[in-house]
Every structure is written in structure tokens, then in C-alpha cells.
mmCIF file of C-alpha atoms (C1' of nucleotides) in Angstrom:
data_model
loop_
_atom_site.group_PDB
_atom_site.id
_atom_site.type_symbol
_atom_site.label_atom_id
_atom_site.label_comp_id
_atom_site.label_asym_id
_atom_site.label_seq_id
_atom_site.Cartn_x
_atom_site.Cartn_y
_atom_site.Cartn_z
ATOM 1 C CA MET A 1 -0.034 0.118 -0.165
ATOM 2 C CA LYS A 2 2.138 3.087 -1.137
ATOM 3 C CA ARG A 3 1.849 6.353 0.095
ATOM 4 C CA LEU A 4 -0.526 8.702 -1.429
ATOM 5 C CA THR A 5 0.875 12.297 -2.725
ATOM 6 C CA LYS A 6 -0.730 15.375 -1.715
ATOM 7 C CA VAL A 7 -3.191 15.519 -4.849
ATOM 8 C CA GLU A 8 -3.681 12.006 -4.805
ATOM 9 C CA GLU A 9 -4.986 12.112 -1.366
ATOM 10 C CA GLN A 10 -7.365 14.765 -1.963
ATOM 11 C CA ILE A 11 -9.073 13.158 -4.772
ATOM 12 C CA MET A 12 -9.376 9.664 -2.545
ATOM 13 C CA GLN A 13 -11.275 11.763 -0.017
ATOM 14 C CA VAL A 14 -13.599 12.912 -2.256
ATOM 15 C CA ILE A 15 -13.875 9.126 -4.165
ATOM 16 C CA TRP A 16 -14.450 7.924 -0.434
ATOM 17 C CA LYS A 17 -16.995 10.578 0.270
ATOM 18 C CA SER A 18 -19.261 9.812 -2.690
ATOM 19 C CA GLU A 19 -21.479 6.794 -3.887
ATOM 20 C CA ARG A 20 -21.040 7.396 -7.177
ATOM 21 C CA CYS A 21 -18.142 9.276 -8.521
ATOM 22 C CA LEU A 22 -17.218 10.335 -11.932
ATOM 23 C CA VAL A 23 -14.185 12.659 -12.850
ATOM 24 C CA ARG A 24 -16.819 15.436 -13.060
ATOM 25 C CA ASP A 25 -17.803 15.120 -9.445
ATOM 26 C CA ILE A 26 -14.340 15.141 -8.231
ATOM 27 C CA ILE A 27 -13.778 18.195 -10.371
ATOM 28 C CA ASP A 28 -16.899 20.035 -8.676
ATOM 29 C CA SER A 29 -15.980 18.876 -5.215
ATOM 30 C CA LEU A 30 -12.296 20.350 -5.391
ATOM 31 C CA GLY A 31 -13.712 23.790 -5.810
ATOM 32 C CA ASP A 32 -12.308 26.726 -7.725
ATOM 33 C CA PRO A 33 -10.113 27.218 -9.565
ATOM 34 C CA LYS A 34 -11.322 24.161 -11.445
ATOM 35 C CA THR A 35 -8.453 22.043 -12.398
ATOM 36 C CA PRO A 36 -9.061 20.571 -16.109
ATOM 37 C CA HIS A 37 -10.623 17.483 -16.616
ATOM 38 C CA SER A 38 -7.690 15.796 -17.987
ATOM 39 C CA THR A 39 -5.364 16.524 -15.069
ATOM 40 C CA ILE A 40 -7.813 14.730 -12.463
ATOM 41 C CA SER A 41 -8.542 11.824 -14.925
ATOM 42 C CA SER A 42 -4.628 11.164 -15.268
ATOM 43 C CA VAL A 43 -4.441 11.337 -11.202
ATOM 44 C CA VAL A 44 -7.544 9.028 -10.918
ATOM 45 C CA ARG A 45 -5.803 6.608 -13.710
ATOM 46 C CA ILE A 46 -2.724 6.693 -11.582
ATOM 47 C CA LEU A 47 -4.597 5.601 -8.559
ATOM 48 C CA GLU A 48 -6.101 2.723 -10.394
ATOM 49 C CA LYS A 49 -2.651 1.649 -11.285
ATOM 50 C CA LYS A 50 -1.766 2.161 -7.832
ATOM 51 C CA GLY A 51 -4.646 -0.288 -6.749
ATOM 52 C CA TYR A 52 -6.602 2.333 -4.823
ATOM 53 C CA VAL A 53 -9.877 2.788 -6.819
ATOM 54 C CA GLY A 54 -11.633 0.581 -9.528
ATOM 55 C CA HIS A 55 -14.287 1.458 -12.023
ATOM 56 C CA LYS A 56 -17.308 0.357 -13.901
ATOM 57 C CA ALA A 57 -18.050 1.560 -17.244
ATOM 58 C CA TYR A 58 -21.297 2.929 -18.384
ATOM 59 C CA GLY A 59 -20.355 3.476 -22.257
ATOM 60 C CA ARG A 60 -17.972 6.139 -22.008
ATOM 61 C CA THR A 61 -18.748 7.166 -18.607
ATOM 62 C CA TYR A 62 -16.655 5.610 -15.557
ATOM 63 C CA GLU A 63 -17.920 5.345 -12.191
ATOM 64 C CA TYR A 64 -14.876 5.045 -9.956
ATOM 65 C CA PHE A 65 -15.174 3.471 -6.311
ATOM 66 C CA PRO A 66 -12.621 2.756 -3.581
ATOM 67 C CA LEU A 67 -10.754 -0.387 -3.474
ATOM 68 C CA ILE A 68 -9.012 0.606 -0.373
ATOM 69 C CA ALA A 69 -11.114 1.512 2.645
ATOM 70 C CA LYS A 70 -10.546 5.167 3.862
ATOM 71 C CA GLU A 71 -10.203 3.693 7.207
ATOM 72 C CA ASP A 72 -7.529 1.109 6.186
ATOM 73 C CA TYR A 73 -5.738 3.793 4.622
ATOM 74 C CA PHE A 74 -5.980 5.874 7.623
ATOM 75 C CA LYS A 75 -4.939 3.253 9.916
ATOM 76 C CA GLN A 76 -1.804 2.492 8.103
ATOM 77 C CA THR A 77 -1.025 6.228 8.069
ATOM 78 C CA ILE A 78 -1.248 6.469 11.968
ATOM 79 C CA LYS A 79 0.515 3.533 12.223
ATOM 80 C CA GLY A 80 3.546 4.685 10.604
ATOM 81 C CA LEU A 81 3.327 8.038 12.283
ATOM 82 C CA VAL A 82 3.004 6.508 15.747
ATOM 83 C CA LYS A 83 5.968 4.204 15.094
ATOM 84 C CA ASP A 84 8.223 7.096 13.785
ATOM 85 C CA TYR A 85 7.079 10.021 16.725
ATOM 86 C CA PHE A 86 5.954 7.646 19.652
ATOM 87 C CA GLY A 87 7.975 4.836 19.633
ATOM 88 C CA GLY A 88 4.992 2.869 18.239
ATOM 89 C CA SER A 89 3.010 3.771 21.633
ATOM 90 C CA VAL A 90 -0.404 4.899 20.997
ATOM 91 C CA GLN A 91 -0.784 5.752 24.481
ATOM 92 C CA ARG A 92 2.067 8.111 24.144
ATOM 93 C CA LEU A 93 0.551 9.797 21.095
ATOM 94 C CA VAL A 94 -3.066 10.070 23.080
ATOM 95 C CA SER A 95 -1.036 11.493 26.036
ATOM 96 C CA PHE A 96 0.793 13.988 23.808
ATOM 97 C CA LEU A 97 -2.561 15.086 22.400
ATOM 98 C CA ALA A 98 -3.849 15.502 25.646
ATOM 99 C CA LYS A 99 -0.819 17.523 26.980
ATOM 100 C CA GLU A 100 -1.227 19.791 23.889
ATOM 101 C CA ASN A 101 -4.850 20.831 25.164
ATOM 102 C CA GLU A 102 -6.400 18.633 22.111
ATOM 103 C CA LEU A 103 -8.233 16.658 24.318
ATOM 104 C CA ASP A 104 -9.669 17.354 27.781
ATOM 105 C CA MET A 105 -10.621 15.536 30.864
ATOM 106 C CA SER A 106 -14.114 15.425 29.863
ATOM 107 C CA GLU A 107 -13.474 14.236 26.298
ATOM 108 C CA LEU A 108 -11.552 11.284 27.819
ATOM 109 C CA SER A 109 -14.187 10.383 30.056
ATOM 110 C CA GLU A 110 -16.793 10.388 27.596
ATOM 111 C CA ILE A 111 -14.457 7.917 25.556
ATOM 112 C CA ILE A 112 -14.199 5.938 28.567
ATOM 113 C CA GLN A 113 -17.722 5.688 29.192
ATOM 114 C CA GLU A 114 -18.392 4.522 25.365
ATOM 115 C CA ILE A 115 -15.724 2.013 25.493
ATOM 116 C CA ASP A 116 -17.343 0.708 28.725
ATOM 117 C CA LYS A 117 -20.567 0.757 26.980
ATOM 118 C CA ILE A 118 -19.401 -1.383 24.013
ATOM 119 C CA GLU A 119 -17.569 -3.709 26.230
ATOM 120 C CA LYS A 120 -20.729 -4.432 28.453
ATOM 121 C CA GLU A 121 -22.703 -5.157 25.231
ATOM 122 C CA GLU A 122 -19.940 -7.496 23.835
ATOM 123 C CA GLN A 123 -20.656 -9.463 27.440
ATOM 124 C CA ASP A 124 -24.431 -10.023 26.799
ATOM 125 C CA ASP A 125 -23.604 -11.749 23.726
ATOM 126 C CA MET B 1 5.732 24.333 6.295
ATOM 127 C CA LYS B 2 5.709 22.187 3.113
ATOM 128 C CA ARG B 3 4.902 18.303 3.460
ATOM 129 C CA LEU B 4 7.831 16.278 3.288
ATOM 130 C CA THR B 5 8.487 13.298 1.120
ATOM 131 C CA LYS B 6 9.238 9.796 2.448
ATOM 132 C CA VAL B 7 12.859 10.054 1.973
ATOM 133 C CA GLU B 8 13.023 13.594 3.340
ATOM 134 C CA GLU B 9 11.424 12.162 6.434
ATOM 135 C CA GLN B 10 13.358 9.137 6.986
ATOM 136 C CA ILE B 11 16.398 11.808 7.230
ATOM 137 C CA MET B 12 14.443 14.324 9.115
ATOM 138 C CA GLN B 13 14.130 11.943 11.676
ATOM 139 C CA VAL B 14 18.052 11.003 11.928
ATOM 140 C CA ILE B 15 18.484 14.753 12.067
ATOM 141 C CA TRP B 16 16.082 15.236 14.826
ATOM 142 C CA LYS B 17 17.260 12.094 17.013
ATOM 143 C CA SER B 18 20.927 13.401 16.711
ATOM 144 C CA GLU B 19 22.764 16.106 18.605
ATOM 145 C CA ARG B 20 25.514 16.456 16.070
ATOM 146 C CA CYS B 21 24.934 15.240 12.576
ATOM 147 C CA LEU B 22 26.781 14.945 9.452
ATOM 148 C CA VAL B 23 25.750 13.397 6.223
ATOM 149 C CA ARG B 24 28.000 10.244 7.260
ATOM 150 C CA ASP B 25 25.886 9.969 10.519
ATOM 151 C CA ILE B 26 22.834 9.809 8.266
ATOM 152 C CA ILE B 27 24.119 7.288 6.171
ATOM 153 C CA ASP B 28 24.939 5.074 8.952
ATOM 154 C CA SER B 29 21.498 5.366 10.560
ATOM 155 C CA LEU B 30 19.718 4.541 7.681
ATOM 156 C CA GLY B 31 21.024 1.075 7.587
ATOM 157 C CA ASP B 32 22.122 -1.255 4.603
ATOM 158 C CA PRO B 33 22.117 -1.007 1.748
ATOM 159 C CA LYS B 34 23.993 2.325 2.017
ATOM 160 C CA THR B 35 22.920 5.023 0.076
ATOM 161 C CA PRO B 36 25.529 6.969 -1.775
ATOM 162 C CA HIS B 37 26.860 10.072 -0.061
ATOM 163 C CA SER B 38 25.900 12.480 -3.110
ATOM 164 C CA THR B 39 22.200 10.971 -2.667
ATOM 165 C CA ILE B 40 21.626 11.819 1.156
ATOM 166 C CA SER B 41 23.827 15.123 0.685
ATOM 167 C CA SER B 42 21.342 16.011 -2.265
ATOM 168 C CA VAL B 43 18.419 15.479 -0.271
ATOM 169 C CA VAL B 44 19.525 17.472 2.908
ATOM 170 C CA ARG B 45 20.365 20.392 0.882
ATOM 171 C CA ILE B 46 16.805 20.428 -0.371
ATOM 172 C CA LEU B 47 15.680 20.174 3.367
ATOM 173 C CA GLU B 48 17.869 23.176 3.935
ATOM 174 C CA LYS B 49 16.218 25.141 1.075
ATOM 175 C CA LYS B 50 12.960 24.112 2.388
ATOM 176 C CA GLY B 51 13.906 25.722 5.746
ATOM 177 C CA TYR B 52 13.710 22.306 7.629
ATOM 178 C CA VAL B 53 17.392 22.142 8.437
ATOM 179 C CA GLY B 54 20.497 24.736 8.940
ATOM 180 C CA HIS B 55 24.035 23.850 8.863
ATOM 181 C CA LYS B 56 27.162 25.139 10.640
ATOM 182 C CA ALA B 57 30.618 24.511 8.548
ATOM 183 C CA TYR B 58 33.827 23.333 10.448
ATOM 184 C CA GLY B 59 35.943 23.542 7.147
ATOM 185 C CA ARG B 60 34.642 21.241 4.954
ATOM 186 C CA THR B 61 32.893 19.094 7.417
ATOM 187 C CA TYR B 62 28.933 20.631 7.721
ATOM 188 C CA GLU B 63 27.005 19.946 10.948
ATOM 189 C CA TYR B 64 23.220 19.747 10.343
ATOM 190 C CA PHE B 65 20.775 20.641 12.558
ATOM 191 C CA PRO B 66 16.920 21.051 12.738
ATOM 192 C CA LEU B 67 14.975 24.639 12.447
ATOM 193 C CA ILE B 68 11.666 22.851 12.463
ATOM 194 C CA ALA B 69 11.142 20.790 15.554
ATOM 195 C CA LYS B 70 9.900 17.375 15.283
ATOM 196 C CA GLU B 71 7.007 18.026 17.793
ATOM 197 C CA ASP B 72 6.083 21.217 15.442
ATOM 198 C CA TYR B 73 6.087 18.986 12.324
ATOM 199 C CA PHE B 74 4.096 16.106 14.035
ATOM 200 C CA LYS B 75 1.461 18.523 15.316
ATOM 201 C CA GLN B 76 1.009 19.896 11.933
ATOM 202 C CA THR B 77 0.920 16.634 10.312
ATOM 203 C CA ILE B 78 -1.871 15.073 12.853
ATOM 204 C CA LYS B 79 -3.807 18.241 12.517
ATOM 205 C CA GLY B 80 -4.375 17.678 8.889
ATOM 206 C CA LEU B 81 -5.325 14.122 9.474
ATOM 207 C CA VAL B 82 -7.659 14.965 12.003
ATOM 208 C CA LYS B 83 -9.126 17.585 9.895
ATOM 209 C CA ASP B 84 -9.197 15.014 6.806
ATOM 210 C CA TYR B 85 -10.294 11.779 8.550
ATOM 211 C CA PHE B 86 -12.405 12.757 11.876
ATOM 212 C CA GLY B 87 -13.734 16.185 10.737
ATOM 213 C CA GLY B 88 -11.340 18.016 13.133
ATOM 214 C CA SER B 89 -12.384 15.970 16.017
ATOM 215 C CA VAL B 90 -9.203 14.993 18.002
ATOM 216 C CA GLN B 91 -11.829 13.214 20.455
ATOM 217 C CA ARG B 92 -13.253 11.187 17.338
ATOM 218 C CA LEU B 93 -9.640 10.066 16.392
ATOM 219 C CA VAL B 94 -9.021 8.653 20.169
ATOM 220 C CA SER B 95 -12.233 7.090 20.150
ATOM 221 C CA PHE B 96 -11.391 4.974 16.681
ATOM 222 C CA LEU B 97 -8.148 4.228 18.520
ATOM 223 C CA ALA B 98 -9.644 2.654 21.538
ATOM 224 C CA LYS B 99 -12.409 1.089 19.206
ATOM 225 C CA GLU B 100 -9.592 -0.457 17.217
ATOM 226 C CA ASN B 101 -8.241 -1.765 20.286
ATOM 227 C CA GLU B 102 -5.077 0.179 19.903
ATOM 228 C CA LEU B 103 -5.568 1.692 23.320
ATOM 229 C CA ASP B 104 -7.386 -0.345 26.310
ATOM 230 C CA MET B 105 -9.143 0.894 29.261
ATOM 231 C CA SER B 106 -6.359 0.822 31.826
ATOM 232 C CA GLU B 107 -4.101 2.936 29.166
ATOM 233 C CA LEU B 108 -6.995 5.405 29.004
ATOM 234 C CA SER B 109 -7.039 5.625 32.785
ATOM 235 C CA GLU B 110 -3.179 5.918 33.053
ATOM 236 C CA ILE B 111 -3.447 9.155 31.170
ATOM 237 C CA ILE B 112 -6.158 10.452 32.820
ATOM 238 C CA GLN B 113 -4.155 9.994 36.039
ATOM 239 C CA GLU B 114 -1.139 11.560 34.511
ATOM 240 C CA ILE B 115 -3.077 14.843 33.178
ATOM 241 C CA ASP B 116 -4.916 14.823 36.664
ATOM 242 C CA LYS B 117 -1.476 14.963 38.326
ATOM 243 C CA ILE B 118 -0.232 17.725 35.639
ATOM 244 C CA GLU B 119 -3.545 20.005 36.154
ATOM 245 C CA LYS B 120 -2.979 19.695 40.034
ATOM 246 C CA GLU B 121 0.726 20.988 39.942
ATOM 247 C CA GLU B 122 -0.821 23.881 38.130
ATOM 248 C CA GLN B 123 -3.053 24.713 40.605
ATOM 249 C CA ASP B 124 -0.375 24.920 43.325
ATOM 250 C CA ASP B 125 1.808 27.588 41.557
ATOM 251 C "C1'" DA C 1 -30.029 10.116 -39.311
ATOM 252 C "C1'" DC C 2 -27.146 13.781 -37.553
ATOM 253 C "C1'" DC C 3 -25.144 17.161 -34.839
ATOM 254 C "C1'" DC C 4 -23.371 18.795 -30.422
ATOM 255 C "C1'" DC C 5 -21.867 17.676 -25.854
ATOM 256 C "C1'" DA C 6 -19.630 15.404 -22.447
ATOM 257 C "C1'" DT C 7 -16.361 12.077 -21.246
ATOM 258 C "C1'" DA C 8 -12.013 8.754 -21.048
ATOM 259 C "C1'" DA C 9 -7.830 8.076 -22.839
ATOM 260 C "C1'" DC C 10 -3.361 9.063 -24.902
ATOM 261 C "C1'" DG C 11 0.683 11.078 -25.425
ATOM 262 C "C1'" DT C 12 3.377 14.183 -23.533
ATOM 263 C "C1'" DA C 13 5.280 18.753 -20.885
ATOM 264 C "C1'" DA C 14 6.663 20.784 -16.510
ATOM 265 C "C1'" DA C 15 8.103 20.592 -11.894
ATOM 266 C "C1'" DA C 16 9.555 18.076 -8.356
ATOM 267 C "C1'" DA C 17 11.718 14.081 -5.673
ATOM 268 C "C1'" DT C 18 15.134 10.667 -5.873
ATOM 269 C "C1'" DA C 19 19.594 9.348 -6.980
ATOM 270 C "C1'" DC C 20 24.605 9.205 -8.073
ATOM 271 C "C1'" DG C 21 29.336 10.250 -10.757
ATOM 272 C "C1'" DC C 22 32.661 13.357 -10.342
ATOM 273 C "C1'" DT C 23 35.598 16.955 -8.584
ATOM 274 C "C1'" DA C 24 37.934 19.994 -5.264
ATOM 275 C "C1'" DT C 25 39.606 20.558 -0.778
ATOM 276 C "C1'" DA C 26 40.324 20.069 4.004
ATOM 277 C "C1'" DA C 27 42.189 17.283 7.351
ATOM 278 C "C1'" DA C 28 44.702 12.996 9.046
ATOM 279 C "C1'" DA C 29 48.123 9.631 8.472
ATOM 280 C "C1'" DT C 30 52.626 8.577 6.813
ATOM 281 C "C1'" DA D 1 55.882 17.332 2.554
ATOM 282 C "C1'" DT D 2 53.446 13.955 0.677
ATOM 283 C "C1'" DT D 3 49.893 10.496 0.164
ATOM 284 C "C1'" DT D 4 45.278 8.928 1.787
ATOM 285 C "C1'" DT D 5 40.871 9.457 3.165
ATOM 286 C "C1'" DA D 6 36.514 11.764 4.018
ATOM 287 C "C1'" DT D 7 33.907 15.476 2.997
ATOM 288 C "C1'" DA D 8 30.650 18.865 0.201
ATOM 289 C "C1'" DG D 9 29.181 20.902 -3.613
ATOM 290 C "C1'" DC D 10 27.820 20.835 -8.515
ATOM 291 C "C1'" DG D 11 25.965 19.021 -12.325
ATOM 292 C "C1'" DT D 12 23.060 15.942 -14.372
ATOM 293 C "C1'" DA D 13 20.161 11.581 -15.028
ATOM 294 C "C1'" DT D 14 16.069 9.016 -13.972
ATOM 295 C "C1'" DT D 15 11.580 8.435 -11.963
ATOM 296 C "C1'" DT D 16 7.464 10.399 -10.030
ATOM 297 C "C1'" DT D 17 4.218 13.435 -9.703
ATOM 298 C "C1'" DT D 18 1.213 17.033 -11.531
ATOM 299 C "C1'" DA D 19 -0.500 19.242 -15.324
ATOM 300 C "C1'" DC D 20 -2.922 19.668 -19.880
ATOM 301 C "C1'" DG D 21 -3.847 19.854 -25.087
ATOM 302 C "C1'" DT D 22 -6.032 16.995 -28.146
ATOM 303 C "C1'" DT D 23 -8.651 13.256 -30.141
ATOM 304 C "C1'" DA D 24 -11.866 9.798 -30.436
ATOM 305 C "C1'" DT D 25 -16.317 8.150 -28.822
ATOM 306 C "C1'" DG D 26 -20.896 7.220 -26.591
ATOM 307 C "C1'" DG D 27 -25.064 9.275 -25.961
ATOM 308 C "C1'" DG D 28 -28.637 12.855 -25.860
ATOM 309 C "C1'" DG D 29 -31.404 15.988 -28.494
ATOM 310 C "C1'" DT D 30 -33.340 17.534 -32.289
#
DNA sequence: ACCCCATAACGTAAAAATACGCTATAAAAT
DNA sequence: ATTTTATAGCGTATTTTTACGTTATGGGGT
């Protein structure tokens, strides 16, 4: 799973978001100034070559869809970051975020409650 | 602060880690197969042009040092990721990590205790 | 049936990243 | 002092990324 470049990732975000995705939809989603159709098409073809997207043809019209889930790509990305910046410890990452005031106590409590609930539900099965 | 490419980031990791950093040190840190001196030197010069590193010359020998802190680079990276993948909510990121079993209850508790302690210390001032 | 429009694909250009051979030079070894 | 070794920098080659002009074609409108 090769790492995406900036433009490639922007386009993947659009493809992940939409159900039905033509090149035109990507252009519209990216906002102004409008990038030429051929430029987007070119990147999408590279994404297909890299295995990130597939397509279904309706005549000349191609509908693109993700082959790699957004969640999976994110997981691998964050895993790499945690490895490089926190020696592989997710705990250290979260601790860092809390110290940087990106996350406060009440939010942490909420998460604990949420997880608690899920674990209780699992016990019920 | 331009985003680093794969090789650039690998080299920055070495520069961030070491006190005194010559091109030779980078080559040694990167392990086998040894990349040619001129290749590393080339990337380091690009990093300097991008404002990530500076150098101090000792005759012909250059000692490189970071101009952008590892922590700052990480902060901007994670901020971008949280924006793209969790609508800007750090809480959602941490919740995701917990659900993915990357983080368990006891670790979350430890973090809360840690933050608690820091907040108490701040009160004492 | 014919014309127009939107689209994909191709080829390629331009820019950026990656890679390295070579030269000059400073410092160390002899 | 001379030779050897390690270094930075330059120039350039290769590959990848980003960008787009152009062409061909399928489908819709008339």
C-alpha cells in the first residue's frame, strides 16, 4: 500500500465520500479554480494503477469506487506516524494530544464511557 | 511548512534524533544498503532550501541541525489528518483508536491520572 | 440520421523528488 | 611534505508527480 501524494489523497477523499463518483464529481468537489478534466483523469488513472480505485464503465462514462477503505488507509498512516514519532506507543500519542490541550478530561471520560458501554454489550452476547 | 516526502522524512528523523549530525551519520543510521553520500547530501540540501535544517561549517565538514522541531512537524501533520479523517475532532480520533483496540481502558486511565497530576501541579503555582 | 456535448484515454510537458558520478578540498596519516 | 581519506557541492540523470491539449467516441437532443 503505497503512500499517497497530496493531490492523490485529496482526490481519494472525494472518492471515499461519494457513492457514485465520476471525474466530473471530483472536479466539482475540489472547488475553484477548476482543475482541467484531463488533469484529474490522469491522477485517477494513477490511483487505479496503484490499486486504490476501480471503475465500472457505463459506455464512455466511468464510475470510480475505492478499493482500499478510507479507514484502512488511515490506520496504516497513523500506525506509521506512531512508530516514527512515539516509538510505536499509541498511549504516548494520546497522552501527547491531551498535554497539547487537544483533548480535555471530559472528552477522555466520554470516550471511556463509550468503550465501557461497548464492552458491556459484548459481554451480553 | 511544506509536507515532507518519504525520503526527506526519513532523513529528518535522523537529524531530529542526533545531536551532531553529518551526512555520514545519516548514511550510517539509515542502515544497509548504504545510500551513496551524494544522494543523501542532495536531499539534505533540499531540506535546507525548504527551511527544515540549517548547518554550521567546520572547514569542509557540515554539521546539520533542525530548524523545525519534530514536535511541531508532527503537530501539523496530525492536525491535517484529524481534519481529513475525523472532521477535525481529536476526540473522534482517540475514540477510533480505542475501538480498534489500539488503546485499552487501563491505558486511558493512566493518561487521565497523568493529566490530573499535571493539572494539580498547575493549581499549586 | 445527424449534430452537439460530455467524457475517457493518450501522449506528453513541466515540475518535483530521488539518485549518483565526479571534482575539489580540508584534514589526517605517513 | 606527500599521500590518503573523507567530505561537500555541483551538475545531471532518472523517476515520479502534477498538469493539460488533443482526439475519439458514446449518448442525448433535434
